[in-house]
XYZ file of C-alpha atoms in Angstrom:
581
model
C 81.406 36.284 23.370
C 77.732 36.063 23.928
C 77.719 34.061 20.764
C 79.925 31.250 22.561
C 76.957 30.879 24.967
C 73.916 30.912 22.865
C 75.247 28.887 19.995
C 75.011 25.188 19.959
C 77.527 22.089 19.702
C 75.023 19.893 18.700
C 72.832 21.932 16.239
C 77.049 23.169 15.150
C 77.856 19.630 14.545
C 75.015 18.479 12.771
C 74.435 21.080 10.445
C 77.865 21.066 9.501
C 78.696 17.789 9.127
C 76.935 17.592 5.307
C 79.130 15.796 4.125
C 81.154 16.921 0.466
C 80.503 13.959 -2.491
C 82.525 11.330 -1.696
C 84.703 9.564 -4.735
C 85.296 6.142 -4.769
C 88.865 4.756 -6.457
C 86.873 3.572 -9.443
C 85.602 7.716 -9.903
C 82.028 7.044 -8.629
C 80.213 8.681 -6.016
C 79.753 6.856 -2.852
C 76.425 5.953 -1.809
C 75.924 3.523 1.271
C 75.613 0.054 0.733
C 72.419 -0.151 2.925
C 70.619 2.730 1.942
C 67.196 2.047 1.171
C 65.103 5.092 -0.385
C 60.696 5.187 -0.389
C 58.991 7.797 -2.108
C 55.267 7.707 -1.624
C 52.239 9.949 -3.440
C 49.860 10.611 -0.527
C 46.414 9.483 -1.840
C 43.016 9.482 -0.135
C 43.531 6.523 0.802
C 45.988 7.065 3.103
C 44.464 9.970 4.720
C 42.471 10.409 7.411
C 39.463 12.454 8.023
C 41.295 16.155 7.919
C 43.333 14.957 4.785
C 46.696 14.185 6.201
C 48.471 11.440 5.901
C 47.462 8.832 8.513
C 50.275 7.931 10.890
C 49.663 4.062 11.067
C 50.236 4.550 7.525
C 53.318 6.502 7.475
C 54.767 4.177 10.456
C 54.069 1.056 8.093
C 56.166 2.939 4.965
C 58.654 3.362 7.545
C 59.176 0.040 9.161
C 58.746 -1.320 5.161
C 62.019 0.757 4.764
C 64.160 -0.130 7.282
C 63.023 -3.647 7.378
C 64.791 -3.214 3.640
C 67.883 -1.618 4.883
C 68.398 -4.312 7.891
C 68.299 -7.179 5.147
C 70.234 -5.815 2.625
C 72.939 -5.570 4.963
C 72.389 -9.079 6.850
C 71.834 -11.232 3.787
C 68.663 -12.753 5.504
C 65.274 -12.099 7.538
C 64.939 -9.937 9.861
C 62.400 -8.667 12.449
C 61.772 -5.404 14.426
C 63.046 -5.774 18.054
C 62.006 -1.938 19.470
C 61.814 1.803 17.686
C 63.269 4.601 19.653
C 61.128 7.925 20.579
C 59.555 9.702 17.581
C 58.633 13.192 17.509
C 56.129 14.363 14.642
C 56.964 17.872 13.627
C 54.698 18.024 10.917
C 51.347 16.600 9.269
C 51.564 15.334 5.145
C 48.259 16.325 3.136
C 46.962 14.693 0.370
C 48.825 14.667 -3.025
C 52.606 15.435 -1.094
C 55.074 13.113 -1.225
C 56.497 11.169 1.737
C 60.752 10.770 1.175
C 62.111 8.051 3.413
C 65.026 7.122 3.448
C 66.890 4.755 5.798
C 70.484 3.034 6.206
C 72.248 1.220 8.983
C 74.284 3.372 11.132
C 75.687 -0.007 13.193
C 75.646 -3.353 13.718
C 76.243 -5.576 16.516
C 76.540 -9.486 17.135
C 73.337 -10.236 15.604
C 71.426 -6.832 16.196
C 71.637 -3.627 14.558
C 70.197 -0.211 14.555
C 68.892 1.052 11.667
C 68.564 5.281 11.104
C 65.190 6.432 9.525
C 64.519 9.809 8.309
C 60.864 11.079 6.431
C 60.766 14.590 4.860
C 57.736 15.220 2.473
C 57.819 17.288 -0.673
C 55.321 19.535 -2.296
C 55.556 18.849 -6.081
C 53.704 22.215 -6.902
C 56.550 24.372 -4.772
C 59.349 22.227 -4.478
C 59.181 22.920 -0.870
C 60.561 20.114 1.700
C 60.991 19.697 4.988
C 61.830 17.202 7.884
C 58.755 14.726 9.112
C 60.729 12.909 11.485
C 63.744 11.164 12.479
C 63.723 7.582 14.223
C 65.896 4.591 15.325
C 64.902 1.605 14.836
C 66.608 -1.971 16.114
C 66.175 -4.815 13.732
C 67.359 -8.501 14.632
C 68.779 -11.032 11.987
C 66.073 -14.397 12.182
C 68.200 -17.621 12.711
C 68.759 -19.808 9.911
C 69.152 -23.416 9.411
C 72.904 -23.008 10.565
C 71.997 -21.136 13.602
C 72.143 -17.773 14.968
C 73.669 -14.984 12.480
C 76.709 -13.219 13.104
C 76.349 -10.171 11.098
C 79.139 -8.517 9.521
C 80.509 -4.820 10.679
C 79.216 -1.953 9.456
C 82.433 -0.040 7.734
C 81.714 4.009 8.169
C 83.048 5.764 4.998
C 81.829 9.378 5.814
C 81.980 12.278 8.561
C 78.661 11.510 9.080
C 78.684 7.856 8.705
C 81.246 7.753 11.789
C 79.204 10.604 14.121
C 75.902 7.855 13.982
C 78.131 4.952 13.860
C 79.917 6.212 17.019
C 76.674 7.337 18.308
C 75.331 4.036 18.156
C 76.689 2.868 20.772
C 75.501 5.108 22.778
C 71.936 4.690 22.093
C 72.160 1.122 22.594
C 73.362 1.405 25.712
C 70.463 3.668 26.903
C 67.824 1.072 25.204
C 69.324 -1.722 27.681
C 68.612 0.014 30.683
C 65.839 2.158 29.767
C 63.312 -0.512 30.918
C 64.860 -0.581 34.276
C 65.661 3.529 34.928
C 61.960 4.126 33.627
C 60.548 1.381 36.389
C 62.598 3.055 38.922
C 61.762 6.642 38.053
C 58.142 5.450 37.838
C 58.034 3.858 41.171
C 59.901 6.781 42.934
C 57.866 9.507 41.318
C 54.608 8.225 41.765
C 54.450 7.646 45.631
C 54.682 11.625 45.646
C 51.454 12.450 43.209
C 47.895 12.649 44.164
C 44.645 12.338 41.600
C 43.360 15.652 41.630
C 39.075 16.565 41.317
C 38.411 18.436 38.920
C 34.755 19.518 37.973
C 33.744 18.137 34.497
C 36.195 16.095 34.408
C 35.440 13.168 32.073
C 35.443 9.475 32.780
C 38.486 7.539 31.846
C 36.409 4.123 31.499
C 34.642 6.381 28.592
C 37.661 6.314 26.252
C 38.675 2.727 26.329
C 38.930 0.894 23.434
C 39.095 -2.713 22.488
C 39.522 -3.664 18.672
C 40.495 -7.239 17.500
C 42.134 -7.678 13.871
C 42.115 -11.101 12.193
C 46.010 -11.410 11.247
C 45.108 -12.313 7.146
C 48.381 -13.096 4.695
C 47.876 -9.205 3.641
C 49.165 -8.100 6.789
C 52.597 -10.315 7.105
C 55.804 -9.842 5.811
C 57.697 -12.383 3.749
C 58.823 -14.226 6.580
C 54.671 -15.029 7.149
C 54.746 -13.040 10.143
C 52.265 -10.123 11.213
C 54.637 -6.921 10.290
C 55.315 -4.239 12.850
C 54.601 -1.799 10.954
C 50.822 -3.069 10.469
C 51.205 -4.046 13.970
C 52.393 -0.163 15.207
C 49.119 1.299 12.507
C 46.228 -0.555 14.214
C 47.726 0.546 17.713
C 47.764 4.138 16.813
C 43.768 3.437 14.941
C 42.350 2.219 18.538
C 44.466 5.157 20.451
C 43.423 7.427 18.388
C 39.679 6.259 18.947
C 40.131 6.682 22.592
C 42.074 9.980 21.875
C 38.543 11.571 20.560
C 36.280 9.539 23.061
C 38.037 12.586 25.131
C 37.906 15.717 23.478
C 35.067 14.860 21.107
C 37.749 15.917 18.183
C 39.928 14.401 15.964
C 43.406 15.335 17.749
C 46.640 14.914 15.976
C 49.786 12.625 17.257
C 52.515 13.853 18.450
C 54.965 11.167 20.169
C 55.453 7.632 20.743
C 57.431 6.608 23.484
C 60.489 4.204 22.940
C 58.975 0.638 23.162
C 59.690 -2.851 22.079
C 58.322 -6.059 20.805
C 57.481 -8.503 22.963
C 56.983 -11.385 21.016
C 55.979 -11.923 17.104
C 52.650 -12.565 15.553
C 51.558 -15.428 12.608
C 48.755 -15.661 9.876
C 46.379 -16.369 11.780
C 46.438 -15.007 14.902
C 43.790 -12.669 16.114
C 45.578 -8.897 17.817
C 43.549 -7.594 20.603
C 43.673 -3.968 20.555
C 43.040 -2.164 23.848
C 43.350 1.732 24.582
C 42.419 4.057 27.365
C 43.287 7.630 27.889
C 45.823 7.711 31.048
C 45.470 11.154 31.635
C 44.973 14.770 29.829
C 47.016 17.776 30.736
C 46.170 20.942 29.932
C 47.261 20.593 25.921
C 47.933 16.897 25.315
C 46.589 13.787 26.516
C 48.502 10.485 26.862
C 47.027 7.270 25.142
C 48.512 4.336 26.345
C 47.995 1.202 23.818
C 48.662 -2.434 24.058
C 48.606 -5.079 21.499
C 47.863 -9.073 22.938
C 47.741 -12.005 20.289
C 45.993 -15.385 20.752
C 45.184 -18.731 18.765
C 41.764 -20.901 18.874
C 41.566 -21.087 22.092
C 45.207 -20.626 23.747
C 46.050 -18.122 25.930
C 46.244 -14.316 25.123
C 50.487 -13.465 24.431
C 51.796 -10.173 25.067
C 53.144 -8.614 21.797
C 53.685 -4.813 22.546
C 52.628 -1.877 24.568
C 53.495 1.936 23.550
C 52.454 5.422 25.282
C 51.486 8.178 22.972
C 50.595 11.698 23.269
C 48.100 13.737 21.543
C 46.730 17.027 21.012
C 44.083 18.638 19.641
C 44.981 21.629 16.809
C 42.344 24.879 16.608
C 41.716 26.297 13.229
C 45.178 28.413 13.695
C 46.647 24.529 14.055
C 47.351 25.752 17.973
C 46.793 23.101 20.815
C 43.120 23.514 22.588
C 42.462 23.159 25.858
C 41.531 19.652 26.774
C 39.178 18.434 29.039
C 40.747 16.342 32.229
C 40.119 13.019 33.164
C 38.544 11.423 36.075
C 40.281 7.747 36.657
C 38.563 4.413 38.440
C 40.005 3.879 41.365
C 43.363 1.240 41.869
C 44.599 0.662 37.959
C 42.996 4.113 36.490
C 44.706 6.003 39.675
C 48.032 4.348 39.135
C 47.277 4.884 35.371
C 46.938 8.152 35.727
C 49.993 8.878 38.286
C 52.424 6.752 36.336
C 50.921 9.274 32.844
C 52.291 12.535 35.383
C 55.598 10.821 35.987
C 56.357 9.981 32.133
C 55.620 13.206 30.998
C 58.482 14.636 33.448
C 60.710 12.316 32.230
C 59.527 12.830 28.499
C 60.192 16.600 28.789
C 63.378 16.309 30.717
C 64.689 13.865 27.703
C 63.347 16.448 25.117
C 65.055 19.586 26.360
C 68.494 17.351 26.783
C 68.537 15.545 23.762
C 67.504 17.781 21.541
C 68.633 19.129 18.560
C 67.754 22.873 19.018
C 70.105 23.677 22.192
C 70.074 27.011 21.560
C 66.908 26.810 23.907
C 69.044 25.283 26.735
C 71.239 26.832 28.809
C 74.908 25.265 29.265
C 74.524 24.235 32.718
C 71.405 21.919 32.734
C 69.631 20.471 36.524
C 70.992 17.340 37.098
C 68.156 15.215 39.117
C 68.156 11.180 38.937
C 65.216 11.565 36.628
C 67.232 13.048 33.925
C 70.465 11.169 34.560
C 69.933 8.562 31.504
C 69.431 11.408 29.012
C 72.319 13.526 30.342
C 74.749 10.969 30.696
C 73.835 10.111 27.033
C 74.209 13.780 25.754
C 77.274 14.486 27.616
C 78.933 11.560 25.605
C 77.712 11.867 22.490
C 78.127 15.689 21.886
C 81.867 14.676 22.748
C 81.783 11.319 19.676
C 80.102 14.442 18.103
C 83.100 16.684 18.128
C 85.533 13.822 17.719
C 83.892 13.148 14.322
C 84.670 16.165 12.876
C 87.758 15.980 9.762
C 88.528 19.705 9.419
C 90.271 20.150 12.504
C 94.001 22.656 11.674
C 96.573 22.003 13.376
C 97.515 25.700 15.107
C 100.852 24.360 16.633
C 103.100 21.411 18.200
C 105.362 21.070 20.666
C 107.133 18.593 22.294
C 105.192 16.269 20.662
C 102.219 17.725 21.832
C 99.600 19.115 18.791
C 97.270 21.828 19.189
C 94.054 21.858 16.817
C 91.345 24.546 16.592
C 88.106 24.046 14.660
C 85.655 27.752 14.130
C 82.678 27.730 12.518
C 79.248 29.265 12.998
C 80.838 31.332 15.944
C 81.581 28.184 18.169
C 85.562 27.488 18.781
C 86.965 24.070 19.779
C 90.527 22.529 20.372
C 91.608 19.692 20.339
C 95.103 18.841 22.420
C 96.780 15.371 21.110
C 99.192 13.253 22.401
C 100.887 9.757 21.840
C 101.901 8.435 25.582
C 103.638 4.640 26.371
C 100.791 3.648 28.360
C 98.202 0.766 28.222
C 94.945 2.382 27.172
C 92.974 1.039 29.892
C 95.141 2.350 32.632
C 95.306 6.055 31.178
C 91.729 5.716 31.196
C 91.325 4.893 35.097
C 93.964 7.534 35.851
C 92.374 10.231 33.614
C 88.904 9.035 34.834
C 89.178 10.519 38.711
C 89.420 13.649 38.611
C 90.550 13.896 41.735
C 93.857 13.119 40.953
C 94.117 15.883 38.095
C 95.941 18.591 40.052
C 98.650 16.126 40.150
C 99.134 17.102 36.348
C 97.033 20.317 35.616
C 97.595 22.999 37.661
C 94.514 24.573 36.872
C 92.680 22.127 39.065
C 93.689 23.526 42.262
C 91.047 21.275 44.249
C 88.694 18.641 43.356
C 85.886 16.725 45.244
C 83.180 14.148 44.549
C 79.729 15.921 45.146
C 77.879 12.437 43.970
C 78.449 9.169 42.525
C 75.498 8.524 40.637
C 76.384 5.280 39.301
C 80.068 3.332 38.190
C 80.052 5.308 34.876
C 78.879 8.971 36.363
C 80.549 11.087 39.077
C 79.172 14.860 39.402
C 82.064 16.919 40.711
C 83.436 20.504 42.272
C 86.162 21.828 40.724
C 87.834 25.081 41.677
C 90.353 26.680 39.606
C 93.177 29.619 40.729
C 92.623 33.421 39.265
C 93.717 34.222 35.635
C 94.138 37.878 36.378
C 95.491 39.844 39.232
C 93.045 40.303 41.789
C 90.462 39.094 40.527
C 88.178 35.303 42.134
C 89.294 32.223 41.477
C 86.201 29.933 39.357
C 84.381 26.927 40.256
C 82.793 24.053 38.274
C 80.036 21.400 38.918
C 80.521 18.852 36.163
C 79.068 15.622 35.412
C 81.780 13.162 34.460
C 80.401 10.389 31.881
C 82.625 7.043 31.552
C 82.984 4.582 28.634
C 84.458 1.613 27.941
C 84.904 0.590 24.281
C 81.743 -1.053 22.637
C 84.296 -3.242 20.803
C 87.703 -2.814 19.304
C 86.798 -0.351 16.821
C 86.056 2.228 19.914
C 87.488 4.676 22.228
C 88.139 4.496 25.801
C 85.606 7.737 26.493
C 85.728 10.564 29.598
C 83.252 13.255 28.629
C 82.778 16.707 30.898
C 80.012 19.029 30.884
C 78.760 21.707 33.395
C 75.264 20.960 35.356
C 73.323 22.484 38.045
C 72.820 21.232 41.921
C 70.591 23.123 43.933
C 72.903 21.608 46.789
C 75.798 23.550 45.429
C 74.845 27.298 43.934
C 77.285 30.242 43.406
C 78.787 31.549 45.879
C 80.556 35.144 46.320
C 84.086 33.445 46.773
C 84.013 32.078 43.079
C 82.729 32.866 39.815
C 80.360 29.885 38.815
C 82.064 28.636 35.478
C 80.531 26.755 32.723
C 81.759 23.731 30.664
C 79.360 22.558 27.591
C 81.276 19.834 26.739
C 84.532 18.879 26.729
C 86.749 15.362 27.975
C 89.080 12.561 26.985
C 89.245 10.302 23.595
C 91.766 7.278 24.508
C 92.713 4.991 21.551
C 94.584 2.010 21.986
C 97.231 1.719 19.068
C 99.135 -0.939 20.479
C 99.608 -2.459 23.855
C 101.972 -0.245 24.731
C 101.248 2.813 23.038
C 97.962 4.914 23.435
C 96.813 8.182 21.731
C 94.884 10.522 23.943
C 92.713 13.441 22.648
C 91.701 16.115 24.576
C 88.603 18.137 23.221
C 86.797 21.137 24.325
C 84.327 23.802 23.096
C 85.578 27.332 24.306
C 82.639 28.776 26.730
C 83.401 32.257 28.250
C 84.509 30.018 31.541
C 87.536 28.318 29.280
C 88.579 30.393 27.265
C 91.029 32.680 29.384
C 93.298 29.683 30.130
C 93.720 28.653 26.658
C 93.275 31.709 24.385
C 96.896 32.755 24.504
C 97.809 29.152 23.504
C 95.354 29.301 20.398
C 96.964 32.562 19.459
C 100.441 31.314 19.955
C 101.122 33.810 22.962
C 101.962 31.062 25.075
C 102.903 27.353 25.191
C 101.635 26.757 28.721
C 98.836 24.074 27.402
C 101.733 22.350 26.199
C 103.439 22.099 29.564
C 100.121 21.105 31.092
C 99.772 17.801 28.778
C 103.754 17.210 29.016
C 103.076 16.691 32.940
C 99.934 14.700 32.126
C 102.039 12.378 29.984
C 104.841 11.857 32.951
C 101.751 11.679 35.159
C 100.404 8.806 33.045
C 103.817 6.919 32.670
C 105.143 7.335 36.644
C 101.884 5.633 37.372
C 101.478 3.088 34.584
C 101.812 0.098 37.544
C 99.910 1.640 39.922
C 97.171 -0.373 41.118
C 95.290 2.540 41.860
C 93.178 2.392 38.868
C 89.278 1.958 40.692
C 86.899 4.274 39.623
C 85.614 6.611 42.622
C 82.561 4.593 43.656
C 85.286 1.976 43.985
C 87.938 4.061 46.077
């Protein structure tokens, strides 16, 4: 059972969902239609001083590639609107080979995200491994008829659906990441202080300024300057101010999410500026900005990124860094503002990451982290409902049972058809309030917070499976969606989190929940299909094992009452969210 607990959904799903050679009609094998592939010999050339392949390099290659992919699937131009978090796991040396390969996972009116993943490849060994994996958003360029309306994206594989699904998602969290990091900035600043600390080096000393003369070299076929030249001489000036610091060369490790501002012409001159923002004890955070002018004419904002370095010992282990001094007013806000991002940086690293086994399946909730776990708790649930191999175990009054086991992990799925508008069965199912109305294992229900209109954090107490034993309790984060577009699911996603407001107590057993919630399709206007998934934790599984075994049919009774639930209150107008109520 300790295996249930330990094992991951995520790291489940995505190892798993390789998907098998898929045959078209005409007996050839599939390949997507926007798939763009790069191979690339490291030479000198490319390296930098330690003989590893220079990151402004590799982040041109990259861009290059999914630039590629975008067009092939819009039939025109396009440009490179923002590129989501990257994490470096590895340097390339001289003579490997850089794989990258990138495809569209989605597109959108005249937007799309484009998936980019570099391995590199030792031609004496045959060895590969994963670089890095990164989103990028790329924009169709109006033509002479106007603004493009690019076509759908049509997901032909397991895989194909999880990003395409998954999409979504992410897109959603770039709209209002601007806005939650200002916020979390602004709160979580006001509480830190500049500490002294002795030999502590000046911040003015690592600023850099750089300009670059934008020559026809450096743009794209559309004659502007390309982001991915644009992204290499930002990390070349922070990576000057990186060693003004440590006297080193030190090695990146992250960029921050950021986005283009504006473009840049033949012509123009970039203005490169860089200044270490603060060193912790084994990284440092560089933050870059990139300004273009003309002649004369006034300097234009094109881009600003935050990245974080370290410096590798001989062993390739972080060193110890000198810390920073900063000028008073900017440097000290600087400097507070580099303390704040870093929380939120690890917070979104140990929730959306891929190796979970490292988290436990109750994570803190704190408004910091909110984004990132709102975003996990709904796409490890598009994560499950990607998956093809599910068996059916049994049915029952129209009711179907599914199990999926693999890699030690069980999940069911419960399915039912009900004669309900799919909006309506999504308010009803969305409070869960109301769900000891139909489930009898929610004996009581309350709303601990309403973090926003698409997340409610609940406690929900359930009766005692055996004789004399406690009744459990739950603290789960609720996560709402409404459909991106037709082609989606009305979305309810559950998963267990942490309040230090509301620990264990000696009347319950805490329970967990890792993830779990409602898939609502609309099939017609009258008719609705409604999924139920869930990954068995030690907390679940004694109220549905005897189902999965076929010792019982009381699941079955549970979902019958949810669909007379549903239908008796199809015309209610009670259908307002809890922040609403």
């Amino acid at each position: 059972m300790r295996g249930l607990q330990s094992a991951s959904l995520s790291s489940f799903l995505s190892n798993s969902l390789r998907d098998p050679l898929f045959i078209l009609e005409s007996g050839e094998v599939y390949r997507n239609p926007t798939e763009v592939k790069m191979s690339q010999i490291v030479m000198p050339c490319h390296a930098n001083h330690c003989g590893e392949l220079s990151v402004g390099q590799l982040l041109k290659w990259m861009d290059s590639t999914a630039c590629l992919s975008a067009e092939r699937h819009a039939g025109s131009p396009c440009i490179t609107a923002s590129v989501d978090d990257i994490h470096f796991e590895h340097t390339i040396g001289v003579g490997q080979v850089v794989n990258i390969k990138a495809k569209v996972n989605r597109a959108f009116t005249s937007s799309m995200e484009v998936g980019i993943t570099v391995s590199c490849e030792d031609l004496f060994s045959s060895c590969q491994w994963n670089v890095c994996n990164a989103f990028a958003t790329f924009v169709a360029r109006r033509t002479e008829e106007g603004k493009v309306q690019l076509k759908q994206v049509i997901p032909r594989t397991q895989t194909e659906q999880m990003e395409y699904s998954i999409a979504a998602e992410r897109r959603r969290m770039r709209l209002t990441h601007a806005e939650i990091i200002t916020d979390l900035l602004s709160s979580n600043t006001a509480q830190l202080e500049c500490q002294e600390y002795q030999g502590a080096v000046s911040a003015e000393r690592t600023r850099v300024e750089s300009v670059e003369l934008v020559l026809p070299p450096h743009a794209n076929h559309q004659v502007s300057t390309f982001g991915g030249q644009i992204m290499a001489w930002m990390e070349n000036v922070a990576t000057i101010a990186a060693c003004r610091l440590c006297n080193a060369h030190p090695t990146l490790r992250t960029i921050d999410m950021f986005h283009f501002r504006g473009p840049s012409h033949i012509g123009d001159r970039l203005v490169l500026k860089a200044i270490v923002n603060n060193a912790f004890k084994h990284s440092m955070e560089v933050g870059v900005c990139a300004e273009a002018y003309q002649g004369a004419g006034a300097l234009r904002h094109i881009n600003s990124a935050f990245m974080t370095f370290e410096v590798l010992d001989k062993d390739r282990k972080p060193r110890t860094l000198p810390r920073i001094r900063p000028e008073p007013v900017d440097g000290k806000r600087r400097y507070q503002e580099a303390i704040a991002r870093k929380k939120i940086r690890l917070d979104r690293k140990y929730i959306i990451s891929c190796k979970q086994t490292e988290v436990p399946l109750s994570v803190p909730w704190d408004i910091s982290n909110q984004m990132y776990l709102s975003y996990n708790n709904v796409s490890a649930l598009k994560m499950m409902a990607a998956r093809s191999n599910w068996m059916l175990s049994s049915e029952k009054n129209k009711v179907r049972l599914y199990t999926l086991e693999e890699n030690q992990i069980l999940c069911f799925k419960v399915e039912t058809h009900v004669t309900v508008p799919a909006e309506q069965a999504f308010h009803l199912l969305s409070d869960l309030r109301r769900r000891h109305e139909w489930d009898r294992h929610y004996q009581k229900c309350d709303v601990i917070i309403q973090a926003d209109e698409d997340d409610t954090i609940y406690r929900v107490a359930t009766p005692c499976v055996s004789k004399g034993g406690k009744g459990q309790d739950f603290i789960l984060l609720a996560s709402r969606r409404k459909p991106c577009d037709s082609r989606d699911p009305y979305l309810i996603a559950l998963r267990s989190v942490t309040l230090p407001t509301h620990p264990a107590t000696e009347d319950y057993t805490r329970g967990e929940v890792l993830c779990a919630g409602f898939s609502i399709w609309e099939e017609s206007n009258a008719v609705t299909k409604i999924s139920y998934y869930n990954q068995a934790t030690p907390g679940v599984l004694p109220y549905i094992s005897n189902d999965i075994a076929g010792l019982s049919s009381s699941f079955y009774g549970t979902f019958y009452s949810c669909n007379k639930y549903l239908e008796e209150n199809r015309d209610s107008l009670a259908i307002l969210p809890p922040s609403d109520l």
